[in-house]
Amino acid sequence: MTDASSTPPVPVTIHRGDYRPPEWQVPDIALDFALGIDETRVSSALSVVRHGDTPAPLTLRGDGLTPLGVRVDGEGWNDWRMDGPDLIVDLGDRAAATVEIDTAIDPAANTQLMGLYASNGMLCTQCEAEGFRRITFHPDRPDVLSRYKVRMTGDKARFPILLSNGNCIASGEEGSDHWALWEDPWPKPSYLFALVAGDLVVNRDEFVTMSGRKVELGIWVRDGDVDRTGHAMKALKDSMAWDERVYGREYDLDLFNIVAVSDFNMGAMENKGLNIFNTRYILADPDTATDLDYDGVEGVVAHEYFHNWSGNRVTCRDWFQLSLKEGFTVFRDQNFSADMGSPPVKRIEDVRLLRAAQFPEDAGPLAHPIRPDSYQEISNFYTATVYNKGAEIIRMMHTMVGPERFRQGTDLYFDRHDGEAATCEDFVRAIEEGAGVDLQQFRLWYSQAGTPRVAARIDTDPASGERILHLVQSVPATPGQPEKAPTLIPLRIKAFDLDGGHGVEEERLVPLDRAEMSVSLGQYRSRPMLSINRGFSAPVIVDFAREEGELAWLAAHDDDPFARYEALQQLMLDTLVAAVSGETADHRAVIEAVATTLNDRAADPAFVAEAVLLPSEAFIGDQMVTVDPDAIRRERLALQAAIGVALESEWRAILGEGAPPAAILSRKAKGGRRLRGVALAYLAATGLADVPALAFGIFSDADGMTERQAALATLAHGDSDERAHALDIFYQRYRDNPLVLDKWFQVQAWSMRADTVDAVRGLAEHPDFTLSNPNRVRSLYGALTGNQAAFHQADGAGYRLIADLVIALDPKNPQTSARMIPPLGRWKRFDEARAAMMKAELQRILAQPGLSRDVTEQASKSLLG
């Protein structure tokens, strides 16, 4: 007989079509916290107003809460009951009331890091998406907007700093305790509530808005970390100025605070006026942060600040509209970062991330539209599809209408929906009306999953002699969507005439809005050189048969930097896929193209570094019907070695030029360091005897983390004595710095050595490894899943290791645990033996008693393939 208690309950599926407006609104809420690490008492007073004529009782969501007392309009109230985790209060025929509820919670025991939890002696909150119900009973849905007053009382010694949303309007002392009263004048959903109490120090600055109002800025960190907040503060001020200049959006409070927290499930959270950040995206100095870390700080600070309008002032009606705020805000932060640095390089980085994270998602069992139709656990939908593909959908609108008309559309959107909970449709309609464009067909991007493919070919019209570009679009079947309708795909194209008779055609935008379309390119004596999907104008896969030499020419001569990068990457990809498929490998064309790019002295070194970098093993696998991880690694290493040997003098010359000082963060300096890292990796692939010593010398002499980590990562792939020595030096130097120690774990999990899985298993037992910190888990196990050949080791050891992690971590932190599952769900892409082992691990996970909704949904959908 099966023990029913050991069988995980089937999670309830929530459907977008079932949305109903809230039966009660909560225009005002007062919260009173008596703070403690092991027990915090919460008294909430909700001013509730019946919405509509429905005689429904008041339903307040809870998660792990027990009411200690319920009062209505100041009187004890007995007409309430619990319905599972939720509190149901029957208010009879009252149209409005004040409902007061007392609860007690244990922040120290909150390992989920959702709601109010303890982190290294500090109390902090994370309420998106449904964490507020772990603090007090509440409707806890984004279309219930309230003005908040928050009073906090705590021990002065333990919690000298008391922060919440909005402005501090009063404070005082009561013996060994002190208190602070905060008020946020702007109505907000409960997921934007924030509270922080602890022993913190602050980096203060100010910003004067375009209307002349002074805003006090504060970045709060632990003692000893304030010197590493300068870059984050600069990024904040740059973001505020950029949002005024580009979108006309001014900050609306007199205070803006950021707090850095060590234990955090996400990157950061845009709580109104009190952003809470993972320390990874706040703390940076040249000794401990790479250039990529600096860029990450700048981008995430901007992202969370931009949410003040695209997410806070205009929020989501329901969680199916998540991309309304996230896709739009990612687009905004991408453009901000491009303006702060190199637009072509930023575009390359964004597309590489999209292809690495979102394209596989679109092609797997977890595929979903950017506006999903259903979910079981909303935390599983904080995905690359919602964020990164969502940003691409916004970018396509921007491309089609141009910056000025797009700005007219966003102005209309903000003005029309300020203070409201809106939908994706509201945004599209505002762009449509403000920019004067018909987006009816374009709306399919919001409802259809999958990555469209565009097949392109050039023919000659026998009657006119014109060259005709034929385009055919299709979208593969995805779970629940076997058939797809043609959508609107904006393709930027340009044709180059190598004979000189026609001249160079101007770039044009082709709106592919049918299943098939033909476009005249004009008359050319020979086939023109076609540059298509320039700037990655649409998130699609283009299939276009190139003639010999075309990709090399485009890589050298295309006037669109992204298209140049794309051509060289495609040349590398074609060579590698052919070699993996058993064809004789001819590396000469790739070597010549790489040499041409390296010798382009006018090119941005950061662009050169990106362009000459080989496609990742995972991306190579994405081009194959059945992924062969071992063959992919073998052939990629062979091509890397061939390029390294053929261009040895060029790589050594790059390293011989010396590194720009780590403290200089100019585009040129960062590009120079990036190119040096690529050069060292190519030299290491040659197997030349002096390279380990060369890498160790760079590691030892480096004046900053960018050079030091690049050298360490290079050494970590090999077997030299210098490898062990460098790893030990790095550990001893940074063992007390958690963020840098994450890098030490990560480079070993990324290693291309044959014993990487065994090494990861050993590192999981290291005294400095912990399951309680999401950054540390991601640095080791997340890096392993990104190491294709190691994770897919033929004996299945990598699969077992990840399944063991999921099972151990799920009771503590379901969100982080669930995010480790998707790599196991790609079993259909691999050979029968690997597929069987991956499915077996998913089945083993699902057989665990008491499994969370997060993991149950991810594992069950992944098992279906």
mmCIF file with all atom_site columns, N, CA and C in Angstrom, residues 511-547:
data_model
loop_
_atom_site.group_PDB
_atom_site.id
_atom_site.type_symbol
_atom_site.label_atom_id
_atom_site.label_alt_id
_atom_site.label_comp_id
_atom_site.label_asym_id
_atom_site.label_entity_id
_atom_site.label_seq_id
_atom_site.pdbx_PDB_ins_code
_atom_site.Cartn_x
_atom_site.Cartn_y
_atom_site.Cartn_z
_atom_site.occupancy
_atom_site.B_iso_or_equiv
_atom_site.pdbx_formal_charge
_atom_site.auth_seq_id
_atom_site.auth_comp_id
_atom_site.auth_asym_id
_atom_site.auth_atom_id
_atom_site.pdbx_PDB_model_num
ATOM 1   N N  . PRO A 1 511 ? 9.495  43.756 -43.635 1.00 0.00 ? 511 PRO A N  1
ATOM 2   C CA . PRO A 1 511 ? 8.545  43.190 -42.667 1.00 0.00 ? 511 PRO A CA 1
ATOM 3   C C  . PRO A 1 511 ? 7.973  41.872 -43.216 1.00 0.00 ? 511 PRO A C  1
ATOM 4   N N  . LEU A 1 512 ? 8.541  40.765 -42.797 1.00 0.00 ? 512 LEU A N  1
ATOM 5   C CA . LEU A 1 512 ? 8.071  39.454 -43.233 1.00 0.00 ? 512 LEU A CA 1
ATOM 6   C C  . LEU A 1 512 ? 6.796  39.122 -42.462 1.00 0.00 ? 512 LEU A C  1
ATOM 7   N N  . ASP A 1 513 ? 5.651  39.262 -43.101 1.00 0.00 ? 513 ASP A N  1
ATOM 8   C CA . ASP A 1 513 ? 4.382  39.102 -42.406 1.00 0.00 ? 513 ASP A CA 1
ATOM 9   C C  . ASP A 1 513 ? 3.541  37.967 -42.968 1.00 0.00 ? 513 ASP A C  1
ATOM 10  N N  . ARG A 1 514 ? 4.134  37.142 -43.821 1.00 0.00 ? 514 ARG A N  1
ATOM 11  C CA . ARG A 1 514 ? 3.432  36.003 -44.407 1.00 0.00 ? 514 ARG A CA 1
ATOM 12  C C  . ARG A 1 514 ? 4.290  34.759 -44.273 1.00 0.00 ? 514 ARG A C  1
ATOM 13  N N  . ALA A 1 515 ? 3.684  33.633 -44.555 1.00 0.00 ? 515 ALA A N  1
ATOM 14  C CA . ALA A 1 515 ? 4.462  32.390 -44.530 1.00 0.00 ? 515 ALA A CA 1
ATOM 15  C C  . ALA A 1 515 ? 5.562  32.431 -45.568 1.00 0.00 ? 515 ALA A C  1
ATOM 16  N N  . GLU A 1 516 ? 5.276  33.029 -46.712 1.00 0.00 ? 516 GLU A N  1
ATOM 17  C CA . GLU A 1 516 ? 6.266  33.153 -47.784 1.00 0.00 ? 516 GLU A CA 1
ATOM 18  C C  . GLU A 1 516 ? 6.193  34.552 -48.366 1.00 0.00 ? 516 GLU A C  1
ATOM 19  N N  . MET A 1 517 ? 7.357  35.071 -48.745 1.00 0.00 ? 517 MET A N  1
ATOM 20  C CA . MET A 1 517 ? 7.421  36.410 -49.324 1.00 0.00 ? 517 MET A CA 1
ATOM 21  C C  . MET A 1 517 ? 8.619  36.477 -50.259 1.00 0.00 ? 517 MET A C  1
ATOM 22  N N  . SER A 1 518 ? 8.474  37.248 -51.330 1.00 0.00 ? 518 SER A N  1
ATOM 23  C CA . SER A 1 518 ? 9.578  37.487 -52.260 1.00 0.00 ? 518 SER A CA 1
ATOM 24  C C  . SER A 1 518 ? 9.855  38.979 -52.329 1.00 0.00 ? 518 SER A C  1
ATOM 25  N N  . VAL A 1 519 ? 11.139 39.331 -52.334 1.00 0.00 ? 519 VAL A N  1
ATOM 26  C CA . VAL A 1 519 ? 11.557 40.729 -52.325 1.00 0.00 ? 519 VAL A CA 1
ATOM 27  C C  . VAL A 1 519 ? 12.579 40.931 -53.434 1.00 0.00 ? 519 VAL A C  1
ATOM 28  N N  . SER A 1 520 ? 12.364 41.933 -54.253 1.00 0.00 ? 520 SER A N  1
ATOM 29  C CA . SER A 1 520 ? 13.325 42.234 -55.309 1.00 0.00 ? 520 SER A CA 1
ATOM 30  C C  . SER A 1 520 ? 14.522 42.978 -54.727 1.00 0.00 ? 520 SER A C  1
ATOM 31  N N  . LEU A 1 521 ? 15.703 42.479 -55.069 1.00 0.00 ? 521 LEU A N  1
ATOM 32  C CA . LEU A 1 521 ? 16.932 43.149 -54.652 1.00 0.00 ? 521 LEU A CA 1
ATOM 33  C C  . LEU A 1 521 ? 17.481 44.070 -55.731 1.00 0.00 ? 521 LEU A C  1
ATOM 34  N N  . GLY A 1 522 ? 16.934 43.975 -56.947 1.00 0.00 ? 522 GLY A N  1
ATOM 35  C CA . GLY A 1 522 ? 17.440 44.765 -58.058 1.00 0.00 ? 522 GLY A CA 1
ATOM 36  C C  . GLY A 1 522 ? 18.285 43.909 -58.993 1.00 0.00 ? 522 GLY A C  1
ATOM 37  N N  . GLN A 1 523 ? 18.913 44.547 -59.938 1.00 0.00 ? 523 GLN A N  1
ATOM 38  C CA . GLN A 1 523 ? 19.693 43.837 -60.953 1.00 0.00 ? 523 GLN A CA 1
ATOM 39  C C  . GLN A 1 523 ? 21.176 43.848 -60.592 1.00 0.00 ? 523 GLN A C  1
ATOM 40  N N  . TYR A 1 524 ? 21.742 42.661 -60.604 1.00 0.00 ? 524 TYR A N  1
ATOM 41  C CA . TYR A 1 524 ? 23.165 42.476 -60.312 1.00 0.00 ? 524 TYR A CA 1
ATOM 42  C C  . TYR A 1 524 ? 23.735 41.524 -61.368 1.00 0.00 ? 524 TYR A C  1
ATOM 43  N N  . ARG A 1 525 ? 24.978 41.772 -61.779 1.00 0.00 ? 525 ARG A N  1
ATOM 44  C CA . ARG A 1 525 ? 25.599 40.873 -62.756 1.00 0.00 ? 525 ARG A CA 1
ATOM 45  C C  . ARG A 1 525 ? 25.885 39.507 -62.155 1.00 0.00 ? 525 ARG A C  1
ATOM 46  N N  . SER A 1 526 ? 26.220 39.494 -60.867 1.00 0.00 ? 526 SER A N  1
ATOM 47  C CA . SER A 1 526 ? 26.432 38.226 -60.154 1.00 0.00 ? 526 SER A CA 1
ATOM 48  C C  . SER A 1 526 ? 25.664 38.285 -58.842 1.00 0.00 ? 526 SER A C  1
ATOM 49  N N  . ARG A 1 527 ? 25.547 37.146 -58.257 1.00 0.00 ? 527 ARG A N  1
ATOM 50  C CA . ARG A 1 527 ? 24.772 37.073 -57.019 1.00 0.00 ? 527 ARG A CA 1
ATOM 51  C C  . ARG A 1 527 ? 25.318 38.072 -55.994 1.00 0.00 ? 527 ARG A C  1
ATOM 52  N N  . PRO A 1 528 ? 24.446 38.937 -55.439 1.00 0.00 ? 528 PRO A N  1
ATOM 53  C CA . PRO A 1 528 ? 24.920 39.913 -54.443 1.00 0.00 ? 528 PRO A CA 1
ATOM 54  C C  . PRO A 1 528 ? 25.241 39.225 -53.121 1.00 0.00 ? 528 PRO A C  1
ATOM 55  N N  . MET A 1 529 ? 26.072 39.886 -52.361 1.00 0.00 ? 529 MET A N  1
ATOM 56  C CA . MET A 1 529 ? 26.415 39.401 -51.027 1.00 0.00 ? 529 MET A CA 1
ATOM 57  C C  . MET A 1 529 ? 25.336 39.905 -50.068 1.00 0.00 ? 529 MET A C  1
ATOM 58  N N  . LEU A 1 530 ? 24.593 38.981 -49.491 1.00 0.00 ? 530 LEU A N  1
ATOM 59  C CA . LEU A 1 530 ? 23.447 39.363 -48.666 1.00 0.00 ? 530 LEU A CA 1
ATOM 60  C C  . LEU A 1 530 ? 23.810 39.390 -47.190 1.00 0.00 ? 530 LEU A C  1
ATOM 61  N N  . SER A 1 531 ? 23.552 40.526 -46.570 1.00 0.00 ? 531 SER A N  1
ATOM 62  C CA . SER A 1 531 ? 23.655 40.671 -45.115 1.00 0.00 ? 531 SER A CA 1
ATOM 63  C C  . SER A 1 531 ? 22.220 40.706 -44.587 1.00 0.00 ? 531 SER A C  1
ATOM 64  N N  . ILE A 1 532 ? 21.843 39.720 -43.790 1.00 0.00 ? 532 ILE A N  1
ATOM 65  C CA . ILE A 1 532 ? 20.444 39.554 -43.390 1.00 0.00 ? 532 ILE A CA 1
ATOM 66  C C  . ILE A 1 532 ? 20.311 39.453 -41.877 1.00 0.00 ? 532 ILE A C  1
ATOM 67  N N  . ASN A 1 533 ? 19.226 39.970 -41.370 1.00 0.00 ? 533 ASN A N  1
ATOM 68  C CA . ASN A 1 533 ? 18.961 40.069 -39.929 1.00 0.00 ? 533 ASN A CA 1
ATOM 69  C C  . ASN A 1 533 ? 20.063 40.860 -39.229 1.00 0.00 ? 533 ASN A C  1
ATOM 70  N N  . ARG A 1 534 ? 20.405 41.966 -39.875 1.00 0.00 ? 534 ARG A N  1
ATOM 71  C CA . ARG A 1 534 ? 21.478 42.828 -39.372 1.00 0.00 ? 534 ARG A CA 1
ATOM 72  C C  . ARG A 1 534 ? 21.117 43.385 -37.999 1.00 0.00 ? 534 ARG A C  1
ATOM 73  N N  . GLY A 1 535 ? 22.106 43.414 -37.135 1.00 0.00 ? 535 GLY A N  1
ATOM 74  C CA . GLY A 1 535 ? 21.849 43.869 -35.771 1.00 0.00 ? 535 GLY A CA 1
ATOM 75  C C  . GLY A 1 535 ? 20.957 42.925 -34.994 1.00 0.00 ? 535 GLY A C  1
ATOM 76  N N  . PHE A 1 536 ? 20.742 41.734 -35.555 1.00 0.00 ? 536 PHE A N  1
ATOM 77  C CA . PHE A 1 536 ? 19.802 40.769 -34.970 1.00 0.00 ? 536 PHE A CA 1
ATOM 78  C C  . PHE A 1 536 ? 18.464 41.460 -34.758 1.00 0.00 ? 536 PHE A C  1
ATOM 79  N N  . SER A 1 537 ? 17.900 41.945 -35.853 1.00 0.00 ? 537 SER A N  1
ATOM 80  C CA . SER A 1 537 ? 16.665 42.722 -35.784 1.00 0.00 ? 537 SER A CA 1
ATOM 81  C C  . SER A 1 537 ? 15.463 41.895 -35.361 1.00 0.00 ? 537 SER A C  1
ATOM 82  N N  . ALA A 1 538 ? 15.564 40.566 -35.435 1.00 0.00 ? 538 ALA A N  1
ATOM 83  C CA . ALA A 1 538 ? 14.483 39.694 -34.973 1.00 0.00 ? 538 ALA A CA 1
ATOM 84  C C  . ALA A 1 538 ? 15.094 38.453 -34.339 1.00 0.00 ? 538 ALA A C  1
ATOM 85  N N  . PRO A 1 539 ? 14.500 37.944 -33.256 1.00 0.00 ? 539 PRO A N  1
ATOM 86  C CA . PRO A 1 539 ? 15.049 36.751 -32.572 1.00 0.00 ? 539 PRO A CA 1
ATOM 87  C C  . PRO A 1 539 ? 14.647 35.468 -33.295 1.00 0.00 ? 539 PRO A C  1
ATOM 88  N N  . VAL A 1 540 ? 15.264 35.257 -34.447 1.00 0.00 ? 540 VAL A N  1
ATOM 89  C CA . VAL A 1 540 ? 14.934 34.122 -35.302 1.00 0.00 ? 540 VAL A CA 1
ATOM 90  C C  . VAL A 1 540 ? 16.220 33.409 -35.709 1.00 0.00 ? 540 VAL A C  1
ATOM 91  N N  . ILE A 1 541 ? 16.047 32.224 -36.264 1.00 0.00 ? 541 ILE A N  1
ATOM 92  C CA . ILE A 1 541 ? 17.149 31.478 -36.862 1.00 0.00 ? 541 ILE A CA 1
ATOM 93  C C  . ILE A 1 541 ? 17.021 31.606 -38.370 1.00 0.00 ? 541 ILE A C  1
ATOM 94  N N  . VAL A 1 542 ? 18.048 32.093 -39.039 1.00 0.00 ? 542 VAL A N  1
ATOM 95  C CA . VAL A 1 542 ? 18.028 32.267 -40.487 1.00 0.00 ? 542 VAL A CA 1
ATOM 96  C C  . VAL A 1 542 ? 18.799 31.131 -41.138 1.00 0.00 ? 542 VAL A C  1
ATOM 97  N N  . ASP A 1 543 ? 18.152 30.441 -42.049 1.00 0.00 ? 543 ASP A N  1
ATOM 98  C CA . ASP A 1 543 ? 18.794 29.378 -42.826 1.00 0.00 ? 543 ASP A CA 1
ATOM 99  C C  . ASP A 1 543 ? 19.029 29.915 -44.235 1.00 0.00 ? 543 ASP A C  1
ATOM 100 N N  . PHE A 1 544 ? 20.307 30.123 -44.583 1.00 0.00 ? 544 PHE A N  1
ATOM 101 C CA . PHE A 1 544 ? 20.650 30.689 -45.880 1.00 0.00 ? 544 PHE A CA 1
ATOM 102 C C  . PHE A 1 544 ? 21.929 30.019 -46.373 1.00 0.00 ? 544 PHE A C  1
ATOM 103 N N  . ALA A 1 545 ? 21.814 29.313 -47.481 1.00 0.00 ? 545 ALA A N  1
ATOM 104 C CA . ALA A 1 545 ? 22.970 28.594 -48.026 1.00 0.00 ? 545 ALA A CA 1
ATOM 105 C C  . ALA A 1 545 ? 23.950 29.593 -48.628 1.00 0.00 ? 545 ALA A C  1
ATOM 106 N N  . ARG A 1 546 ? 25.124 29.667 -48.058 1.00 0.00 ? 546 ARG A N  1
ATOM 107 C CA . ARG A 1 546 ? 26.142 30.596 -48.526 1.00 0.00 ? 546 ARG A CA 1
ATOM 108 C C  . ARG A 1 546 ? 27.075 29.910 -49.529 1.00 0.00 ? 546 ARG A C  1
ATOM 109 N N  . GLU A 1 547 ? 27.514 30.679 -50.488 1.00 0.00 ? 547 GLU A N  1
ATOM 110 C CA . GLU A 1 547 ? 28.527 30.172 -51.392 1.00 0.00 ? 547 GLU A CA 1
ATOM 111 C C  . GLU A 1 547 ? 29.900 30.328 -50.752 1.00 0.00 ? 547 GLU A C  1
#
